[in-house]
JSON list of C-alpha atoms in Angstrom, two decimals:
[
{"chain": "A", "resi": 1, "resn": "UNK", "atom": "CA", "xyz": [23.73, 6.31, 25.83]},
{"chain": "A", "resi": 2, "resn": "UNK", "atom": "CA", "xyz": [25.58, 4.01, 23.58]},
{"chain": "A", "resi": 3, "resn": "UNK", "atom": "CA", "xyz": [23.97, 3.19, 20.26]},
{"chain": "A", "resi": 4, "resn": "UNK", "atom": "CA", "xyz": [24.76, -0.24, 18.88]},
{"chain": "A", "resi": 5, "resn": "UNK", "atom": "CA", "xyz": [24.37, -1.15, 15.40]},
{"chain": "A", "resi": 6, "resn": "UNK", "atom": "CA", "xyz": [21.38, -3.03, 14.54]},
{"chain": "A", "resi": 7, "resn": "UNK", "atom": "CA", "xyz": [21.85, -6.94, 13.92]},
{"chain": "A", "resi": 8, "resn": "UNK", "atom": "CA", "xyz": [21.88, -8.01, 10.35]},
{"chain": "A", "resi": 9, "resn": "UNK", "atom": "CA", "xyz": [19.24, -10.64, 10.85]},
{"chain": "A", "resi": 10, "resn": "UNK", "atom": "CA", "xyz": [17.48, -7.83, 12.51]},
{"chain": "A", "resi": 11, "resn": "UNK", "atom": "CA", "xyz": [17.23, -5.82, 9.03]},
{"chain": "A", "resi": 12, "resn": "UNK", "atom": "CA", "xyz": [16.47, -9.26, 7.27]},
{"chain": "A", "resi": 13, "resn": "UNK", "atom": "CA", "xyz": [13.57, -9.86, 9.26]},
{"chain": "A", "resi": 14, "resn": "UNK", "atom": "CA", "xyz": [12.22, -6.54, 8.17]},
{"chain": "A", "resi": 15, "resn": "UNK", "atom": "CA", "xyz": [12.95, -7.33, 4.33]},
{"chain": "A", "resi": 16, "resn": "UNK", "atom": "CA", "xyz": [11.02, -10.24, 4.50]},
{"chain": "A", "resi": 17, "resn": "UNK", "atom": "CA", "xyz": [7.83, -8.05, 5.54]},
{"chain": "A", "resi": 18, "resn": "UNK", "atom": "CA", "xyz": [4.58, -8.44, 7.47]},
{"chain": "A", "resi": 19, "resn": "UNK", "atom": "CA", "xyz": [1.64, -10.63, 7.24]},
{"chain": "A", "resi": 20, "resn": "UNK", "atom": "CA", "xyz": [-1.34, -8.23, 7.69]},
{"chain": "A", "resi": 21, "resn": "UNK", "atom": "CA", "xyz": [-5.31, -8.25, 7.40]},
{"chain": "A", "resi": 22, "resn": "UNK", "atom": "CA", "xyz": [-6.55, -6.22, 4.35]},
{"chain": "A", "resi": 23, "resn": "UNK", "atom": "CA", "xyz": [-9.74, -5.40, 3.71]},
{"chain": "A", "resi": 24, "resn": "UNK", "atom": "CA", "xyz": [-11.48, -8.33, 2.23]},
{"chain": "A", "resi": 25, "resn": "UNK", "atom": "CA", "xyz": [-12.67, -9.29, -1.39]},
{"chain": "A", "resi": 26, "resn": "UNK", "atom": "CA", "xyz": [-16.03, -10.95, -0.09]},
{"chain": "A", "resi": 27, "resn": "UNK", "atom": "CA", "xyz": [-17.77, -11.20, 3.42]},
{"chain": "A", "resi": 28, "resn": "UNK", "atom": "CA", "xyz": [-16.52, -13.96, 5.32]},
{"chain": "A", "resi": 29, "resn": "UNK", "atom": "CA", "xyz": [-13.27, -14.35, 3.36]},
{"chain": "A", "resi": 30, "resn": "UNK", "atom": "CA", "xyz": [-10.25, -12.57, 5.28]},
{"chain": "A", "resi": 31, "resn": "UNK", "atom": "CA", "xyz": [-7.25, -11.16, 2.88]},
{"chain": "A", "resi": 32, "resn": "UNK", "atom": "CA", "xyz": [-4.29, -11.75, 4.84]},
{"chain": "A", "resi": 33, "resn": "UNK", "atom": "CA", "xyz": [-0.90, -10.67, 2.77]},
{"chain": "A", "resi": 34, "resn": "UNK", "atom": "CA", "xyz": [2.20, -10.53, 3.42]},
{"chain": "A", "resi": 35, "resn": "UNK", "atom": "CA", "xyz": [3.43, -6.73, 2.32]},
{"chain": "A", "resi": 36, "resn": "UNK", "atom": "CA", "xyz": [6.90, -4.81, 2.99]},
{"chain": "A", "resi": 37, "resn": "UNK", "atom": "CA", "xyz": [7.10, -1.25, 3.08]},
{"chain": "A", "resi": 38, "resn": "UNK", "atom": "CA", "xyz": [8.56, 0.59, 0.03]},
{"chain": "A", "resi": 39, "resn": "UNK", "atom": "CA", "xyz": [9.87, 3.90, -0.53]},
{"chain": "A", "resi": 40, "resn": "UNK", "atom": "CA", "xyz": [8.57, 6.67, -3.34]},
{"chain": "A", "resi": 41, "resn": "UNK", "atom": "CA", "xyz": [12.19, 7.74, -4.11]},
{"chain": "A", "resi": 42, "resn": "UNK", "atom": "CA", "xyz": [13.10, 4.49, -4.49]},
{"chain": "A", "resi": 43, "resn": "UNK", "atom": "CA", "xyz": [10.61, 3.37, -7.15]},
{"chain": "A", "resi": 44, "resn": "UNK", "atom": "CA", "xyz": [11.04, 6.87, -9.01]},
{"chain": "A", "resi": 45, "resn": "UNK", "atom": "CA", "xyz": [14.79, 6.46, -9.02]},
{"chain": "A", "resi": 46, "resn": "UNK", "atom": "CA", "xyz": [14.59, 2.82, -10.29]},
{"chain": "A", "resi": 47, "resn": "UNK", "atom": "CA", "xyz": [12.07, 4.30, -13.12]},
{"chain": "A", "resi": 48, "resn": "UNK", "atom": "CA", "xyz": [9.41, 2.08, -11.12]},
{"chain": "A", "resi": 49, "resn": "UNK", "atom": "CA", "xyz": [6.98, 5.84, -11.19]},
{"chain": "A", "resi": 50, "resn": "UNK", "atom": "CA", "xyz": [7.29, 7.08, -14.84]},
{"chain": "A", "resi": 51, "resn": "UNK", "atom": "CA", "xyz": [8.12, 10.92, -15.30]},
{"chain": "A", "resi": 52, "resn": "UNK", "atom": "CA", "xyz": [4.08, 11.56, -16.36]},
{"chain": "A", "resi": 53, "resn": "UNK", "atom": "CA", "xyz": [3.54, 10.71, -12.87]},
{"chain": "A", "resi": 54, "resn": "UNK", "atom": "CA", "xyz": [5.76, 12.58, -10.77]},
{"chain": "A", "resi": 55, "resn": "UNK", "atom": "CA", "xyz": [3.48, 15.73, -10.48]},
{"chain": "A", "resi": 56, "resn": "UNK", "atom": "CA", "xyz": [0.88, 13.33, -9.06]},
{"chain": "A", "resi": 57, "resn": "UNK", "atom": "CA", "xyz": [3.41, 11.65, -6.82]},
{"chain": "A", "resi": 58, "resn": "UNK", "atom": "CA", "xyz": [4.50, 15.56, -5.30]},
{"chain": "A", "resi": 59, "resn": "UNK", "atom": "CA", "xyz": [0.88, 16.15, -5.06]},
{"chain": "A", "resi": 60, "resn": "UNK", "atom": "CA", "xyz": [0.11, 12.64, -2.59]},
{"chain": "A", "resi": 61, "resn": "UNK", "atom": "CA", "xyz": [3.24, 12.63, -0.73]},
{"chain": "A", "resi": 62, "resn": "UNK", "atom": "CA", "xyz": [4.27, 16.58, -0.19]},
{"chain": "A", "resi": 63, "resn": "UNK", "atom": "CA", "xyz": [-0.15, 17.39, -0.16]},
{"chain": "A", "resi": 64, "resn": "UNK", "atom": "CA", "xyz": [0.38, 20.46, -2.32]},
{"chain": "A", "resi": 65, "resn": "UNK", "atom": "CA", "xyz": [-0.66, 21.11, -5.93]},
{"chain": "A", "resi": 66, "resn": "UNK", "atom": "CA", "xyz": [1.80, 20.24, -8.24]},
{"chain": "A", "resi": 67, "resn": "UNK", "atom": "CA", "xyz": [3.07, 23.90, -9.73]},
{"chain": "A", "resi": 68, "resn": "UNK", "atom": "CA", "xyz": [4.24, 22.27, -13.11]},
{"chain": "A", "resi": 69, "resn": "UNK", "atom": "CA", "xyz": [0.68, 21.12, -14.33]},
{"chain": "A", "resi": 70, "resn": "UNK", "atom": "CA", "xyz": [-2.71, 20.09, -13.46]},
{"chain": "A", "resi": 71, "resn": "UNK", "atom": "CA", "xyz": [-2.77, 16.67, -11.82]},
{"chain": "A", "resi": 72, "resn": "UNK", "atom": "CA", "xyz": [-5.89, 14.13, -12.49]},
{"chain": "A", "resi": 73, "resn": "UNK", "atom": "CA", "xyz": [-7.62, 11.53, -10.63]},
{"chain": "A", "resi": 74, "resn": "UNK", "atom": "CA", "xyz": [-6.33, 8.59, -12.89]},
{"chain": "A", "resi": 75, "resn": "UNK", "atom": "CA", "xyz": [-2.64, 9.59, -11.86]},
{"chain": "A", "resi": 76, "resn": "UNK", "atom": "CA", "xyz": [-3.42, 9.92, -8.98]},
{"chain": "A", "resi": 77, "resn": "UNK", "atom": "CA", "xyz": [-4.44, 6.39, -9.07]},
{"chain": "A", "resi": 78, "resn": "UNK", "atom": "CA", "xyz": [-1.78, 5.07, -11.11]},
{"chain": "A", "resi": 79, "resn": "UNK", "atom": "CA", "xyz": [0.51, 6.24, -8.49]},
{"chain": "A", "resi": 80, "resn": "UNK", "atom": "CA", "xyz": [-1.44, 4.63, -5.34]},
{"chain": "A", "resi": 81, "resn": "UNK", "atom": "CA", "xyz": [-1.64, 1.60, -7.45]},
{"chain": "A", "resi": 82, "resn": "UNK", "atom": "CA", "xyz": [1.96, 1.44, -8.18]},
{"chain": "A", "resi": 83, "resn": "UNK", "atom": "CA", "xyz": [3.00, 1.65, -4.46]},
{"chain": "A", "resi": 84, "resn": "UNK", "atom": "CA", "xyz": [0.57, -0.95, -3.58]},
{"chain": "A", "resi": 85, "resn": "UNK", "atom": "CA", "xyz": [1.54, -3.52, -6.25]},
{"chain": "A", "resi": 86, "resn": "UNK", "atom": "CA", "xyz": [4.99, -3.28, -4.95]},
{"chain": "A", "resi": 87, "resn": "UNK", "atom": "CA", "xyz": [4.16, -3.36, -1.59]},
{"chain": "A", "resi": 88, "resn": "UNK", "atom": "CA", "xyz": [2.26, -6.61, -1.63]},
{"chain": "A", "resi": 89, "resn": "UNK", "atom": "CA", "xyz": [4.89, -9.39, -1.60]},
{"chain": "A", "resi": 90, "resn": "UNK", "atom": "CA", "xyz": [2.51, -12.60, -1.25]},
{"chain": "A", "resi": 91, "resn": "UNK", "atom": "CA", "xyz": [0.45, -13.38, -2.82]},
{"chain": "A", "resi": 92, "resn": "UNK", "atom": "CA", "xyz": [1.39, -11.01, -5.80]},
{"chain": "A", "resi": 93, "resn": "UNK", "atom": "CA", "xyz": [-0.64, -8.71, -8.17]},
{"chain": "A", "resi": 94, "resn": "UNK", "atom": "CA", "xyz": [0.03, -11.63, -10.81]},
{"chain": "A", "resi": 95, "resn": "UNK", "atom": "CA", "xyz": [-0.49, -14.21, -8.14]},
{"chain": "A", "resi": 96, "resn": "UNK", "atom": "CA", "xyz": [-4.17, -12.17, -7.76]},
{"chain": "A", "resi": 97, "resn": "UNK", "atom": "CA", "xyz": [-4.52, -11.98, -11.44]},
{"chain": "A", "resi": 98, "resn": "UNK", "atom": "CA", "xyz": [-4.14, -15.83, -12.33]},
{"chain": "A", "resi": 99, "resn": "UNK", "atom": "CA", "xyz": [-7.05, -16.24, -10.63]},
{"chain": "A", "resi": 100, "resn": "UNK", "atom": "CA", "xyz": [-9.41, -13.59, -11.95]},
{"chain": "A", "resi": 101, "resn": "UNK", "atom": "CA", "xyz": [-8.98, -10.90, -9.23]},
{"chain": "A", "resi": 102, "resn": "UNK", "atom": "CA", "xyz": [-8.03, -7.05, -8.80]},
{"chain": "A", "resi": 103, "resn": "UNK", "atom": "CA", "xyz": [-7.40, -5.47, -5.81]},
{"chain": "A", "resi": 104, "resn": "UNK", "atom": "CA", "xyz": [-10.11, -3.29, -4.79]},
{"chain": "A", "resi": 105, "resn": "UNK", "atom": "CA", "xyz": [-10.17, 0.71, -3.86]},
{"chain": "A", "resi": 106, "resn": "UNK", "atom": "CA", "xyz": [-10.61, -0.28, -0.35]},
{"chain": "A", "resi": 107, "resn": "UNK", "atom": "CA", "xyz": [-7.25, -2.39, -0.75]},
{"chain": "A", "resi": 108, "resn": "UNK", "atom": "CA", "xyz": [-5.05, -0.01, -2.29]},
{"chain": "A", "resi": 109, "resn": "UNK", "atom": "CA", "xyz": [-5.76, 2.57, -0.33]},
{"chain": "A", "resi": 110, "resn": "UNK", "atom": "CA", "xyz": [-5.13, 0.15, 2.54]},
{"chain": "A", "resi": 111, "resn": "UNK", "atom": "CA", "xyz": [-1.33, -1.07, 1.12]},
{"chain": "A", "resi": 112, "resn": "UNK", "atom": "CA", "xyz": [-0.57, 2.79, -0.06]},
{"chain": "A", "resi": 113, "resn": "UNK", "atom": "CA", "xyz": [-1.38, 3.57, 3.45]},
{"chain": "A", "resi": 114, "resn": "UNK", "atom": "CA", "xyz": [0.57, 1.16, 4.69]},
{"chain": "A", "resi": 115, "resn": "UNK", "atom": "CA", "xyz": [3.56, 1.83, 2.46]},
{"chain": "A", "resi": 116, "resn": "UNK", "atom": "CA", "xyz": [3.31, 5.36, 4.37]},
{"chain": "A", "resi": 117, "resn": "UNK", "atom": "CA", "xyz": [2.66, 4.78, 7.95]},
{"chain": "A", "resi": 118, "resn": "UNK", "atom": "CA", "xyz": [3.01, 1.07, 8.42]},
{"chain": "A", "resi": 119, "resn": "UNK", "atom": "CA", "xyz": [0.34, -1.20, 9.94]},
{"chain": "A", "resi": 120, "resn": "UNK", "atom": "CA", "xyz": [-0.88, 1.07, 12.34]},
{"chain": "A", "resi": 121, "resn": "UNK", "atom": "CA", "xyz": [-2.38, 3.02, 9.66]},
{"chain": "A", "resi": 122, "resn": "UNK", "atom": "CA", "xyz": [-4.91, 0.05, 8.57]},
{"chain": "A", "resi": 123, "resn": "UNK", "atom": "CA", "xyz": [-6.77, 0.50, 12.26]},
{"chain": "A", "resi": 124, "resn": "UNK", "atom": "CA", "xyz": [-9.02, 2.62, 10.59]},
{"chain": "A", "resi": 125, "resn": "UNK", "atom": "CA", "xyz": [-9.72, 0.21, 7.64]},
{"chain": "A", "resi": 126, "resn": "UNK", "atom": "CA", "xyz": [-10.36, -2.75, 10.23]},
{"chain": "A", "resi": 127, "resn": "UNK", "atom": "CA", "xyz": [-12.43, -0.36, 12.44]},
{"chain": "A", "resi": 128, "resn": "UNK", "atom": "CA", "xyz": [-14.65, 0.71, 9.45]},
{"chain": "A", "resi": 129, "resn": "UNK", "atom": "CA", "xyz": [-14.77, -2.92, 8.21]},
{"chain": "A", "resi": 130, "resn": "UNK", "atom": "CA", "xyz": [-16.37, -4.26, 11.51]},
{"chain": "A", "resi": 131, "resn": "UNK", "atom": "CA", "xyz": [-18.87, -1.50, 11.74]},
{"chain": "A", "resi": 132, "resn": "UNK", "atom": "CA", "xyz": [-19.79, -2.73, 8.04]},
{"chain": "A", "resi": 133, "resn": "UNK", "atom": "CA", "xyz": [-19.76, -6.23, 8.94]},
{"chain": "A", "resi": 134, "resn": "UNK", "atom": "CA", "xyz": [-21.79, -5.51, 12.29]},
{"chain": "A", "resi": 135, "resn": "UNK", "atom": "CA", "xyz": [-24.23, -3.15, 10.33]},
{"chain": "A", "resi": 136, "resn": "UNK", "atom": "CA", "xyz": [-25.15, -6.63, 7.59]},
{"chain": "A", "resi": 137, "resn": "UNK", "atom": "CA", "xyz": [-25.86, -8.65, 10.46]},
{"chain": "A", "resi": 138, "resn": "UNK", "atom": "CA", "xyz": [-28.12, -6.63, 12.05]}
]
């Protein structure tokens, strides 16, 4: 079988990224964003991931304890958060900011998630989310 190169516009597509369904900031309000997939290596080697946080970044990415020192939830954290602020494109963190929101756990979970496994890893999220929603109504 021949392999072809892929198309330029192809690849451009891609860099624009996705418009996906987040878990939502209030009942009744859906958080659609448009996100891209980014890359851990990439952010450390731009300096995006500070040094402090590298240990934690082994620890979520390779799921083993970090041998060069003890890694804490708010690195942990900072590291998830990092990811997801870069992979939400529109609206952005600041765009969420101007108007007197943060993204929640549920959310950055959701976007580091994604950043890993793409949109077929925020099933779950949507899954859970109904049963919520279906569980208030009730």
């Amino acid at each position: 079988m021949d392999l072809k190169v892929t198309n330029i516009e192809d690849l451009k597509k891609v860099a624009q990224g996705e418009v996906i369904q987040l878990p939502q900031f209030a009942q009744g309000i859906p958080f659609n964003a448009r996100v891209k997939r980014v890359s851990l290596l990439n952010l450390v080697r731009k300096g995006v991931v500070p040094n402090k946080l590298l240990s934690a970044a082994e620890e979520l990415f390779y799921g083993k304890q970090s041998s060069k020192e003890n890694v804490d939830l708010t690195q942990m954290t900072d590291v998830m958060y990092i990811m997801a602020e870069n992979a939400l494109v529109e609206p952005s963190i600041e765009d969420l900011k101007s108007v007197g929101l943060e993204l929640t756990d549920e959310q950055i979970v959701a976007l580091f998630n994604y950043t890993q496994e793409g949109v077929s890893e925020l099933d779950s999220f949507r899954e859970k989310s109904e049963n919520t929603e279906c569980n208030i109504n009730k």
